[in-house]
Amino acid sequence: MSHHSSSRKSWGRAAAVAATATLLGGTVASAPAFAATAPASESVSASASASSATTTLQILSFNDFHGRISQTSSEAGASAMIGTADALRAENPNTLLLSAGDSISGSTFTSNIQEDSPTIEALGVGGLDASAVGNHEFDRGFADLTDRVVTEYAAASGKSGADFALGANVYKKGTSTPALREYTIREVDGVKVGIIGVVTPTTATMVSPTGISGIEFGSMLTAANRVSAQLSDGDAANGEADVVVLLAHDGSESADCSFIEKQAGAYGDLIRNASANVDLIVSGHTHKTYSCEIAAPGGGTRPVIQQGEYSQKLGQTLIEVDTTTKKVVSATSTILDTNRAASNAAVASIVAAAEQEANVLGAEVVGKVSADILRGGTPAGNDRGVESTAGNSVADWYLWATQQSTFGGEPAQISFMNPGGLRADVLYGTDGTVTYKAVADVQPFANSLYTMDLTGAQIREILELQWQPEGSSRPKLHLGISEGFTYEYVEDAERLNHIEKMFYKGVEIKDSDVFRIVTNSFVAGGGDGFTPFAAGTNRSDTGVVDLKATVDYFEAHPVVTPAPLGRAIPVEATTDPTETAAPTETAAPTETAAPTETAAPTETAAPSGSADPSASADPSGTADPSETAAPTETSAPTETTVPTETTAPSGSAVPTSQEASTTSGGGVGNSSGDDDLANTGATTGIFVGGGLLLVAAGTVLLWVRQRANAEA
């Protein structure tokens, strides 16, 4: 095994692209459209390398195309992807174009409504040489794959259709007999390239059980090592190859090579322990982009790559082979951006015809609505930060899809829908009729439904993240939620402190509770900043496309009613009870009824002093102006009107009067409050009157004394 190296670069979007190249030619062995037996080899030759000591093979690869044949703002489309490959093939004719699976299904409207026939035709005509089978190739059942899909590939490509569904770890149920072709061989400039396909064994949990009842999925590693050993054992009867490429429809959830080299699970076992005979591993399934060098058994490294999704990237691996020994000298992998300006005329024609046909098929009626199903804001769709009937309705449709008998996984309990994924409203129109195109326009991204387990704490965190960080283009992204799940929130609370309570079927959710939830694949990956979804456990791509779930829901319900608003319930901020006034502290008569408490605090501190009437009637206690002439202690308006005085009883000079004033507004306790006020006023009047008499008497005595002195 040679030491391989891996690097990354980008295909310049502005670079000149060669004219559309002639599709690769070659000798095609005669074979049935589908066969599990070993295929005859096909060859591609290039005389340019005949005199060289080595020849360089170019392996172009992609994964998870998912029927994205039309060019959009985020997807290059089939014509541009094949056009990019054409330019690279023109530079090096010793080229193979391979797929790591999921080329079909999970598709956008144009391809999906035509059962992905336009995608199959575009890839076949575009020169795809072989493909691993992906989990989505089983979405319409095993029979559809073997009877229709591979037949259409054969017709479009001129190659054996079985080469487009390679699955060495797919067996007839209860046996070790391969249910699909395990490998194919292509001869390129005198070098035999063996191409093995494997698919994630979790496929059985992602598709309808009835569609795959006759097959089962085994270990990818066991199958890969079994077949790679056959291809290098010297026995021509079971195939021989100089270079082995493993197409694995499985991958890492990370794009970090330091993480991937230690990846746990079946995929980690595969990339570390696949036989040293395997020279390149092309991955898929997780829609990530990476180009790594992973240590291989026996020493050295080999490229392990994945090319993102939806025609946006192409993998390019250059494998240098000694022409004499037929041994691999080096292998270098690169991830290229698809050149959006590139085009393949034949593929472009196929796409244009498919788009035209889709418009016709889109007029098909799928059901009726009782009223408009609208996005948030005025006009609809203008505000993603408010609850909407569209968001809640789609969440209901997702949940319903996981609860049908045809669903292959564990039913969900709670569903979420992101507002950014809603691109149109479902309108009642004149009679409520809804077409296929109308529902397709609501969710145009062809996301698949993902299920996972989340704790109550994770759900709370997700809901908190609806309020976006400061500086975001939108302050809030309000998630649609399914029936049975509700929550209370405070709109103007501090960030990450909005959610008060959450309920499932009326029972409050605790942080430790665990729920099975469903959302679309974009959100499941942490899209729109809802990162806790990516940390969910027991994750499963259900294989159910959001559009199909929607159409199925409409077909199962004679009239679809918009989901109601009110699942997200705004409330006022909760006030801490300890901060409110305690009635027993502000109305205690022993602390407030005795006038002497306001006139002479030092004389009324003892309870017995405040209870004894003589304490406030003692003339000597009222004759001293310093003890009685403090009107602010009893009558200052600020004492009876400042709200803080009612919440701090000890700071109020006349808390009983204040309490009476407060309660009288509510119609409670008026009589007793008025009596207390009257008593207090009368007492004060007596003191003040007595004081004035003493002052007057003192003045008279002083005048008499001064007169006497003067006369003396």
XYZ file of C-alpha atoms in Angstrom:
712
model
C 0.000 0.000 0.000
C 1.519 3.339 -1.022
C 1.500 6.493 0.991
C -1.256 8.669 -0.416
C -1.634 12.406 -0.020
C -4.712 14.561 0.065
C -5.199 18.261 -0.626
C -7.980 20.783 -1.178
C -8.505 23.476 -3.798
C -11.412 25.202 -5.512
C -12.355 25.151 -9.136
C -12.414 28.866 -10.046
C -15.950 29.946 -10.840
C -14.639 32.534 -13.286
C -12.196 30.179 -15.002
C -12.686 29.393 -18.655
C -14.438 26.089 -19.240
C -13.696 23.845 -22.210
C -16.453 23.241 -24.739
C -18.751 20.329 -24.000
C -16.654 17.192 -24.447
C -17.714 14.008 -26.181
C -18.988 11.504 -23.632
C -16.565 8.731 -22.694
C -16.620 5.832 -25.078
C -15.740 2.219 -24.358
C -16.528 -1.353 -24.919
C -19.701 -2.275 -23.068
C -20.173 -5.876 -22.067
C -23.539 -7.349 -22.858
C -25.398 -7.880 -19.601
C -28.970 -7.950 -18.357
C -30.344 -4.704 -16.919
C -30.000 -6.144 -13.431
C -27.674 -8.865 -12.227
C -26.053 -9.728 -8.917
C -23.288 -11.684 -10.619
C -19.831 -10.275 -11.355
C -19.856 -7.973 -14.396
C -17.616 -7.977 -17.414
C -15.085 -5.142 -17.381
C -15.350 -2.002 -19.494
C -12.346 -0.112 -20.786
C -11.379 3.482 -21.497
C -8.006 4.092 -23.135
C -5.790 7.113 -23.666
C -2.739 6.816 -25.884
C -1.119 9.898 -24.332
C 0.268 7.829 -21.449
C 1.427 4.812 -23.438
C 5.108 5.717 -23.270
C 5.063 6.796 -19.625
C 6.294 4.761 -16.672
C 3.128 5.725 -14.842
C -0.401 6.681 -15.801
C -2.675 8.993 -13.867
C -6.273 8.008 -13.389
C -8.805 10.692 -12.526
C -11.728 9.672 -10.330
C -14.490 12.291 -10.259
C -17.126 11.703 -7.612
C -20.266 13.130 -6.053
C -22.877 12.032 -3.526
C -26.426 12.823 -2.420
C -27.484 14.530 -5.643
C -31.143 13.973 -4.699
C -32.638 14.900 -8.048
C -31.394 18.502 -8.013
C -31.432 18.723 -11.788
C -32.487 22.390 -12.033
C -30.068 25.204 -11.323
C -31.083 27.435 -8.411
C -29.345 30.039 -6.282
C -27.893 27.285 -4.095
C -27.661 24.316 -6.481
C -25.617 24.104 -9.669
C -27.927 21.604 -11.327
C -27.263 18.567 -13.507
C -26.093 20.401 -16.616
C -23.461 22.448 -14.767
C -22.224 19.438 -12.774
C -21.820 17.299 -15.883
C -20.359 20.274 -17.762
C -17.730 20.638 -15.036
C -16.932 16.932 -15.317
C -16.709 17.276 -19.107
C -14.027 19.958 -18.786
C -11.991 17.761 -16.442
C -12.413 14.749 -18.721
C -11.145 16.833 -21.609
C -7.956 17.507 -19.622
C -7.529 13.836 -18.682
C -9.507 11.242 -20.650
C -8.466 8.538 -18.147
C -11.451 9.485 -16.040
C -14.305 7.758 -14.239
C -17.381 9.559 -12.864
C -18.779 7.829 -9.770
C -21.571 8.408 -7.228
C -21.681 7.364 -3.577
C -25.477 6.993 -3.645
C -28.735 8.862 -3.048
C -28.754 10.261 -6.565
C -32.538 9.929 -6.586
C -35.430 10.446 -4.168
C -35.496 13.227 -1.626
C -35.772 15.249 -4.811
C -37.163 18.650 -5.676
C -40.531 18.983 -7.398
C -39.417 18.692 -11.034
C -37.744 15.314 -10.568
C -39.874 13.974 -7.736
C -43.211 14.315 -9.512
C -41.768 12.231 -12.371
C -40.413 9.513 -10.043
C -36.864 10.769 -10.691
C -36.793 9.545 -14.282
C -35.346 12.901 -15.452
C -32.486 12.541 -12.955
C -31.698 8.996 -14.037
C -31.691 10.047 -17.677
C -29.536 13.130 -17.061
C -26.886 11.202 -15.112
C -26.893 8.294 -17.554
C -26.509 10.520 -20.602
C -23.989 12.631 -18.687
C -21.545 9.744 -18.395
C -21.977 8.389 -14.874
C -19.955 5.163 -14.766
C -21.173 3.513 -11.555
C -22.831 4.211 -8.213
C -23.260 2.739 -4.796
C -26.855 2.213 -3.777
C -28.002 4.715 -1.152
C -30.767 4.408 1.416
C -33.003 6.694 -0.667
C -32.810 4.361 -3.637
C -35.043 2.055 -1.554
C -37.690 4.727 -0.851
C -40.101 3.295 -3.430
C -39.193 -0.269 -2.525
C -36.656 -2.882 -3.613
C -38.777 -3.999 -6.560
C -38.928 -0.466 -7.946
C -35.130 -0.250 -7.697
C -34.412 -3.523 -9.478
C -37.262 -3.467 -11.999
C -37.465 0.207 -12.973
C -34.525 2.302 -11.755
C -31.684 0.101 -13.016
C -33.535 -0.455 -16.297
C -33.788 3.294 -16.872
C -30.091 3.736 -16.047
C -29.201 1.065 -18.586
C -31.293 2.728 -21.278
C -29.790 6.165 -20.618
C -26.149 5.146 -20.164
C -25.653 2.180 -22.451
C -24.098 0.369 -19.496
C -25.358 -2.407 -17.261
C -28.058 -0.897 -15.076
C -26.971 -2.955 -12.078
C -23.753 -0.930 -11.936
C -25.796 2.005 -10.668
C -26.995 0.188 -7.541
C -23.884 -1.496 -6.146
C -24.525 -2.933 -2.684
C -22.143 -5.604 -1.435
C -23.741 -5.645 2.033
C -27.341 -6.081 0.811
C -28.495 -9.693 1.041
C -31.561 -11.751 0.343
C -33.301 -12.075 3.678
C -31.939 -14.839 5.896
C -29.073 -15.693 3.543
C -25.584 -14.576 2.544
C -26.663 -14.320 -1.092
C -26.119 -10.852 -2.558
C -29.357 -9.123 -3.479
C -27.565 -6.485 -5.583
C -24.434 -6.404 -7.689
C -21.465 -6.088 -5.338
C -18.882 -4.507 -7.628
C -18.060 -3.589 -11.199
C -14.773 -3.260 -13.063
C -13.730 -0.514 -15.467
C -10.504 -0.678 -17.441
C -8.865 2.729 -17.880
C -5.679 3.036 -19.955
C -4.840 -0.585 -19.286
C -5.513 -0.339 -15.541
C -8.396 -2.346 -14.093
C -10.368 -0.348 -11.550
C -12.598 -2.328 -9.205
C -15.548 -0.352 -7.829
C -17.309 -1.739 -4.729
C -20.510 -0.345 -3.263
C -21.817 -0.539 0.324
C -24.683 1.246 2.084
C -25.342 2.158 5.704
C -26.909 -0.816 7.509
C -29.350 1.564 9.191
C -31.216 1.787 5.879
C -33.730 -0.704 7.256
C -34.866 1.905 9.801
C -35.218 4.674 7.214
C -37.594 3.226 4.640
C -40.952 1.487 4.626
C -40.527 -2.076 5.976
C -42.955 -3.496 3.421
C -40.799 -2.274 0.548
C -37.701 -4.139 1.739
C -39.287 -7.191 3.351
C -37.244 -9.611 1.237
C -33.791 -8.185 1.930
C -31.521 -7.260 4.814
C -28.433 -5.141 5.375
C -25.155 -6.442 6.786
C -21.795 -5.062 7.887
C -20.188 -2.653 5.441
C -16.692 -3.581 6.636
C -17.230 -7.324 6.270
C -18.627 -6.936 2.760
C -15.937 -4.498 1.621
C -13.111 -6.721 2.842
C -14.683 -9.847 1.365
C -15.035 -8.340 -2.100
C -11.702 -6.478 -2.092
C -9.991 -9.782 -1.226
C -11.669 -11.444 -4.220
C -10.465 -8.673 -6.507
C -6.836 -9.260 -5.533
C -6.622 -13.046 -5.043
C -5.364 -13.885 -8.537
C -8.529 -15.755 -9.452
C -9.897 -14.247 -12.643
C -13.169 -16.084 -12.106
C -14.190 -13.730 -9.303
C -12.718 -10.586 -10.834
C -9.308 -8.940 -10.568
C -8.483 -5.274 -10.142
C -5.313 -3.185 -9.991
C -6.985 -0.288 -8.196
C -9.931 -0.602 -5.803
C -12.367 2.234 -5.118
C -14.920 1.798 -2.327
C -18.152 3.770 -2.704
C -19.674 3.908 0.785
C -23.075 5.451 1.330
C -22.234 6.397 4.886
C -20.187 9.198 6.361
C -19.190 11.367 9.271
C -21.354 14.074 10.805
C -18.166 16.139 11.106
C -15.999 17.737 8.425
C -12.959 17.762 10.725
C -10.399 15.158 9.657
C -8.939 14.897 13.168
C -12.402 13.863 14.357
C -13.122 11.620 11.378
C -9.958 9.554 11.841
C -11.263 8.600 15.302
C -14.902 8.317 14.209
C -16.931 5.816 16.217
C -19.469 3.379 14.825
C -19.740 1.438 11.589
C -18.331 4.217 9.422
C -15.293 4.684 11.655
C -14.623 0.946 11.588
C -14.886 0.961 7.815
C -12.486 3.788 7.024
C -9.833 2.551 9.490
C -10.100 -1.174 8.914
C -11.062 -1.626 5.279
C -8.465 -3.808 3.587
C -5.211 -2.242 2.449
C -6.316 -3.323 -1.031
C -8.790 -0.411 -0.978
C -7.063 2.662 -2.446
C -9.823 5.275 -2.134
C -13.000 5.588 -0.058
C -15.695 7.883 -1.473
C -18.356 8.603 1.158
C -21.892 9.989 1.247
C -25.100 10.073 3.290
C -24.213 12.807 5.794
C -23.956 15.598 3.196
C -20.624 16.827 4.580
C -17.592 18.062 2.675
C -14.173 16.692 3.588
C -10.992 15.353 2.058
C -8.916 13.438 4.592
C -6.004 11.063 4.742
C -6.781 8.161 7.034
C -4.258 5.537 8.134
C -4.738 2.185 6.417
C -3.925 -1.286 7.775
C -0.287 -2.225 7.174
C 0.973 1.352 7.049
C 0.472 4.339 4.823
C -2.666 6.378 4.345
C -5.460 6.625 1.797
C -7.904 9.355 0.788
C -11.314 9.360 2.447
C -13.592 11.997 0.956
C -17.155 13.279 0.779
C -18.448 15.917 -1.605
C -21.233 17.763 0.191
C -24.602 17.565 -1.537
C -26.927 18.616 -4.356
C -24.406 19.039 -7.226
C -22.465 21.783 -5.427
C -19.156 19.877 -5.315
C -17.147 17.280 -7.191
C -14.438 15.117 -5.686
C -11.290 14.754 -7.781
C -8.826 11.996 -6.929
C -5.707 11.558 -9.055
C -4.307 8.039 -8.737
C -0.862 7.454 -10.212
C -0.283 3.840 -11.253
C 2.936 2.155 -12.379
C 2.172 0.873 -15.880
C 4.492 -2.109 -15.484
C 3.648 -3.403 -12.027
C 0.113 -1.931 -11.989
C 0.754 -0.801 -8.410
C -0.549 2.470 -7.019
C 2.247 5.016 -6.636
C 0.222 7.864 -5.115
C -3.299 9.150 -4.681
C -4.246 12.788 -4.141
C -7.788 13.947 -3.430
C -9.278 17.397 -3.910
C -12.766 18.859 -3.492
C -13.821 21.118 -6.375
C -16.646 23.621 -6.596
C -18.980 22.906 -9.473
C -18.598 25.525 -12.194
C -22.085 26.995 -12.487
C -21.273 28.447 -15.901
C -20.471 25.037 -17.341
C -23.065 23.177 -19.362
C -23.684 19.909 -21.148
C -26.091 20.443 -24.033
C -27.669 16.994 -23.908
C -28.276 17.178 -20.167
C -29.588 20.749 -20.397
C -32.172 19.568 -22.941
C -33.330 16.778 -20.612
C -33.730 19.217 -17.722
C -35.695 21.731 -19.791
C -38.142 19.053 -20.938
C -38.543 17.810 -17.363
C -39.326 21.295 -16.077
C -41.984 21.761 -18.742
C -43.606 18.426 -17.925
C -43.526 19.207 -14.198
C -45.567 22.340 -14.778
C -48.254 20.246 -16.463
C -48.244 17.557 -13.773
C -48.264 20.214 -11.065
C -51.808 21.162 -11.997
C -53.066 17.883 -10.520
C -55.488 18.414 -7.621
C -54.361 16.835 -4.354
C -57.103 18.045 -2.002
C -59.006 20.942 -0.486
C -58.623 23.437 2.347
C -61.343 25.036 4.453
C -59.504 28.367 4.634
C -56.189 30.005 3.785
C -53.125 28.478 5.441
C -50.846 31.466 5.881
C -47.333 32.330 6.921
C -46.767 35.009 9.550
C -47.068 38.739 9.068
C -49.011 41.173 6.911
C -48.766 40.499 4.073
C -48.320 36.791 4.748
C -44.697 35.765 4.878
C -43.540 39.228 5.904
C -42.793 38.299 9.529
C -41.018 35.077 10.474
C -41.090 36.049 14.130
C -44.764 35.328 14.799
C -46.834 32.179 15.125
C -48.510 31.157 11.866
C -51.122 28.687 10.703
C -48.690 27.525 8.003
C -45.914 26.748 10.492
C -48.207 24.860 12.863
C -49.953 23.046 9.997
C -46.723 21.759 8.452
C -45.590 20.613 11.902
C -48.859 18.674 12.191
C -48.309 17.084 8.771
C -44.793 15.988 9.740
C -46.069 14.444 12.960
C -48.892 12.658 11.138
C -46.428 11.148 8.636
C -44.456 9.442 11.425
C -47.598 7.936 12.946
C -48.808 5.993 9.898
C -48.546 2.210 9.628
C -46.307 2.558 6.563
C -43.716 4.554 8.507
C -40.549 2.564 9.088
C -39.340 4.165 12.321
C -40.474 5.110 15.808
C -43.461 7.518 15.793
C -42.724 11.053 16.942
C -44.494 12.937 19.735
C -43.568 16.548 18.927
C -42.834 18.244 15.615
C -41.068 21.489 14.669
C -41.069 23.538 11.449
C -38.777 26.484 10.720
C -40.404 29.613 9.265
C -37.649 30.054 6.672
C -38.634 26.742 5.111
C -42.113 28.061 4.317
C -41.966 29.772 0.924
C -45.636 30.085 -0.026
C -49.148 30.033 1.429
C -51.897 27.521 0.671
C -54.801 29.680 -0.460
C -58.501 28.847 -0.472
C -59.073 30.616 -3.773
C -62.624 30.269 -5.054
C -63.467 26.762 -3.885
C -60.625 25.518 -1.670
C -59.048 23.319 -4.352
C -55.303 22.721 -3.873
C -52.919 21.519 -6.601
C -49.741 19.504 -6.340
C -47.710 22.536 -7.394
C -49.368 24.663 -4.695
C -48.213 22.407 -1.872
C -44.826 21.900 -3.522
C -44.277 25.660 -3.509
C -44.766 25.764 0.280
C -41.699 23.559 0.875
C -39.538 23.643 -2.268
C -36.336 22.271 -0.763
C -37.202 18.563 -0.748
C -35.920 18.041 2.779
C -36.407 14.635 4.307
C -37.970 14.146 7.725
C -35.568 13.430 10.573
C -36.539 11.904 13.896
C -34.488 12.005 17.084
C -34.714 12.028 20.873
C -34.482 15.345 22.733
C -34.675 16.082 26.451
C -36.961 18.698 27.925
C -33.893 20.836 28.576
C -32.869 20.640 24.913
C -36.382 21.538 23.769
C -36.356 24.552 26.098
C -33.008 25.647 24.667
C -34.359 25.310 21.121
C -37.356 27.470 21.966
C -35.109 30.092 23.574
C -33.062 30.287 20.371
C -36.111 31.543 18.483
C -35.042 34.973 19.746
C -31.974 35.653 17.631
C -28.687 37.187 18.819
C -28.288 40.944 18.607
C -27.337 42.029 15.116
C -29.230 39.224 13.363
C -31.160 40.092 10.217
C -34.342 38.963 11.956
C -34.899 39.388 15.715
C -36.961 36.215 15.990
C -37.640 33.004 14.062
C -40.862 31.506 15.392
C -40.963 27.715 15.059
C -44.186 26.020 14.039
C -45.120 23.316 16.558
C -47.474 20.362 16.444
C -50.758 19.745 18.213
C -50.360 18.561 21.798
C -47.283 20.660 22.518
C -47.626 24.149 24.010
C -45.427 26.574 25.883
C -45.657 29.879 27.742
C -43.210 32.673 27.050
C -42.423 36.263 28.034
C -41.813 38.266 24.869
C -39.735 41.092 26.365
C -37.587 38.982 28.691
C -33.804 38.929 28.491
C -32.280 36.655 25.844
C -32.360 32.954 26.759
C -34.876 33.681 29.530
C -38.120 33.859 27.554
C -39.607 30.407 28.172
C -41.677 30.028 31.340
C -43.274 26.573 31.024
C -43.715 23.816 28.427
C -46.512 21.247 28.233
C -47.134 18.004 26.377
C -50.805 17.057 26.276
C -51.424 19.345 29.245
C -48.671 17.941 31.478
C -45.769 20.236 32.297
C -42.484 19.090 30.765
C -39.477 18.586 33.021
C -35.897 19.073 31.856
C -35.199 15.368 32.324
C -38.128 14.179 30.180
C -37.255 12.652 26.792
C -39.402 13.009 23.671
C -39.238 11.614 20.149
C -39.383 14.590 17.816
C -39.511 15.098 14.062
C -38.351 17.996 11.916
C -36.894 18.470 8.450
C -33.306 17.606 7.559
C -32.246 21.263 7.391
C -33.331 21.978 10.957
C -32.101 18.569 12.148
C -28.600 19.620 11.165
C -28.801 22.760 13.304
C -29.989 25.044 10.511
C -31.143 28.607 11.240
C -29.061 28.540 14.413
C -31.129 25.840 16.142
C -27.987 23.905 17.015
C -29.426 21.697 19.810
C -31.201 19.649 17.143
C -27.797 18.474 15.916
C -27.116 17.060 19.394
C -30.231 14.875 19.409
C -29.736 11.171 20.031
C -31.043 8.122 18.151
C -31.195 10.226 15.000
C -32.793 8.786 11.885
C -33.289 10.061 8.355
C -36.758 8.638 7.740
C -36.483 8.767 3.965
C -39.849 10.555 3.840
C -39.603 13.759 1.798
C -41.474 16.746 3.230
C -43.472 17.179 0.014
C -44.577 13.557 0.008
C -45.649 13.811 3.646
C -47.711 16.870 2.713
C -49.345 15.311 -0.343
C -50.132 12.128 1.593
C -51.768 14.202 4.335
C -53.976 16.037 1.844
C -54.978 12.809 0.123
C -55.918 11.254 3.480
C -58.114 14.193 4.544
C -61.104 15.288 2.406
C -60.729 18.857 3.658
C -57.636 20.191 5.423
C -58.281 22.767 8.144
C -55.551 25.258 9.088
C -53.903 24.486 12.418
C -54.969 26.997 15.069
C -52.798 29.649 16.623
C -52.268 29.777 20.384
C -49.852 26.890 20.873
C -47.245 29.453 21.887
C -48.821 31.406 24.741
C -47.529 34.873 25.717
C -47.642 35.606 29.449
C -46.516 38.354 31.791
C -43.246 37.944 33.623
C -43.599 35.961 36.840
C -43.180 38.166 39.962
C -41.387 36.795 42.986
C -44.019 36.552 45.804
C -41.445 37.521 48.418
C -41.230 40.975 46.876
C -44.932 41.782 47.285
C -46.471 43.346 50.382
C -47.579 40.904 53.030
C -50.966 42.032 54.435
C -50.228 40.624 57.871
C -47.157 42.839 58.129
C -48.858 46.087 57.154
C -52.093 45.780 59.100
C -50.895 44.688 62.527
C -52.900 46.946 64.916
C -50.335 46.776 67.696
C -47.762 48.443 65.440
C -49.886 51.180 63.909
C -52.964 51.988 65.979
C -51.265 53.730 68.905
C -50.710 57.434 68.104
C -47.787 57.495 70.495
C -45.843 55.313 68.018
C -45.710 58.218 65.591
C -45.345 60.886 68.217
C -42.821 59.310 70.567
C -41.270 56.097 69.259
C -39.121 55.646 72.326
C -42.179 55.450 74.540
C -44.073 52.919 72.462
C -41.416 50.376 71.565
C -42.572 48.062 74.308
C -45.817 46.252 73.439
C -47.303 47.012 76.858
C -46.747 50.713 76.262
C -48.649 50.685 73.011
C -51.543 48.768 74.470
C -51.981 50.963 77.563
C -54.322 53.922 76.817
C -52.723 56.002 79.538
C -49.472 56.071 77.609
C -50.975 58.341 74.948
C -53.179 60.360 77.326
C -50.462 61.415 79.757
C -50.365 65.278 79.627
C -46.675 65.220 80.346
C -46.159 63.070 77.259
C -47.946 65.547 75.000
C -46.860 68.856 76.563
C -43.362 68.634 75.071
C -43.619 70.156 71.574
C -40.747 67.965 70.397
C -42.931 64.919 70.864
C -46.133 66.284 69.366
C -45.178 68.936 66.852
C -44.033 66.560 64.107
C -46.904 66.699 61.636
C -44.855 65.024 58.905
C -44.850 61.863 60.936
C -48.615 61.599 60.683
C -49.928 63.701 57.851
C -47.274 64.193 55.176
C -48.912 63.304 51.841
C -45.789 61.512 50.653
C -46.187 58.957 53.380
C -49.548 57.833 52.063
C -48.993 58.042 48.311
C -45.524 56.651 47.606
C -46.015 53.021 46.492
C -42.820 51.840 48.107
C -44.243 52.635 51.488
C -46.788 49.842 51.118
C -44.184 47.226 50.315
C -42.005 48.119 53.272
C -44.263 48.257 56.366
C -41.518 49.269 58.747
C -40.833 52.421 56.745
C -44.416 53.655 56.732
C -45.496 56.071 59.429
C -49.142 55.175 59.038
C -49.282 51.802 57.282
C -52.859 51.161 58.355
C -54.077 54.293 56.613
C -52.001 53.435 53.536
C -53.408 49.928 53.458
C -56.897 51.363 53.728
C -56.204 53.716 50.864
C -54.932 50.851 48.744
C -57.757 48.452 49.451
C -60.497 51.028 49.107
C -59.791 51.166 45.386
C -60.703 47.523 45.186
C -63.866 47.887 47.238
C -62.555 45.938 50.203
C -62.055 47.163 53.808
C -63.322 50.757 53.329
C -65.222 50.998 56.590
C -62.474 49.945 58.967
C -59.956 52.050 57.087
C -62.141 55.174 57.353
C -62.691 54.599 61.090
C -58.963 54.298 61.690
C -58.323 57.443 59.702
C -60.994 59.341 61.623
C -59.616 58.185 64.983
C -56.120 59.213 64.017
C -57.298 62.636 62.844
C -59.283 63.244 66.038
C -56.366 62.320 68.242
C -54.051 64.564 66.274
C -56.519 67.422 66.590
C -56.608 67.059 70.385
C -52.826 67.133 70.611
C -52.489 70.126 68.327
C -55.272 72.024 70.109
C -53.772 71.350 73.502
C -50.394 72.476 72.280
C -51.793 75.771 70.991
C -53.468 76.484 74.358
C -50.195 75.886 76.203
C -48.336 78.184 73.817
C -50.971 80.883 74.305
C -50.840 80.528 78.104
C -47.064 80.674 78.040
C -47.168 83.823 75.944
C -49.534 85.521 78.387
C -47.362 84.567 81.380
C -44.259 85.857 79.593
C -45.963 89.182 78.823
C -47.089 89.558 82.446
C -43.571 88.827 83.745
C -41.948 91.298 81.336
C -44.515 93.962 82.346
C -43.786 93.353 86.018
C -40.019 93.673 85.433
C -40.534 96.843 83.489
C -42.616 98.375 86.208
C -40.062 97.367 88.786
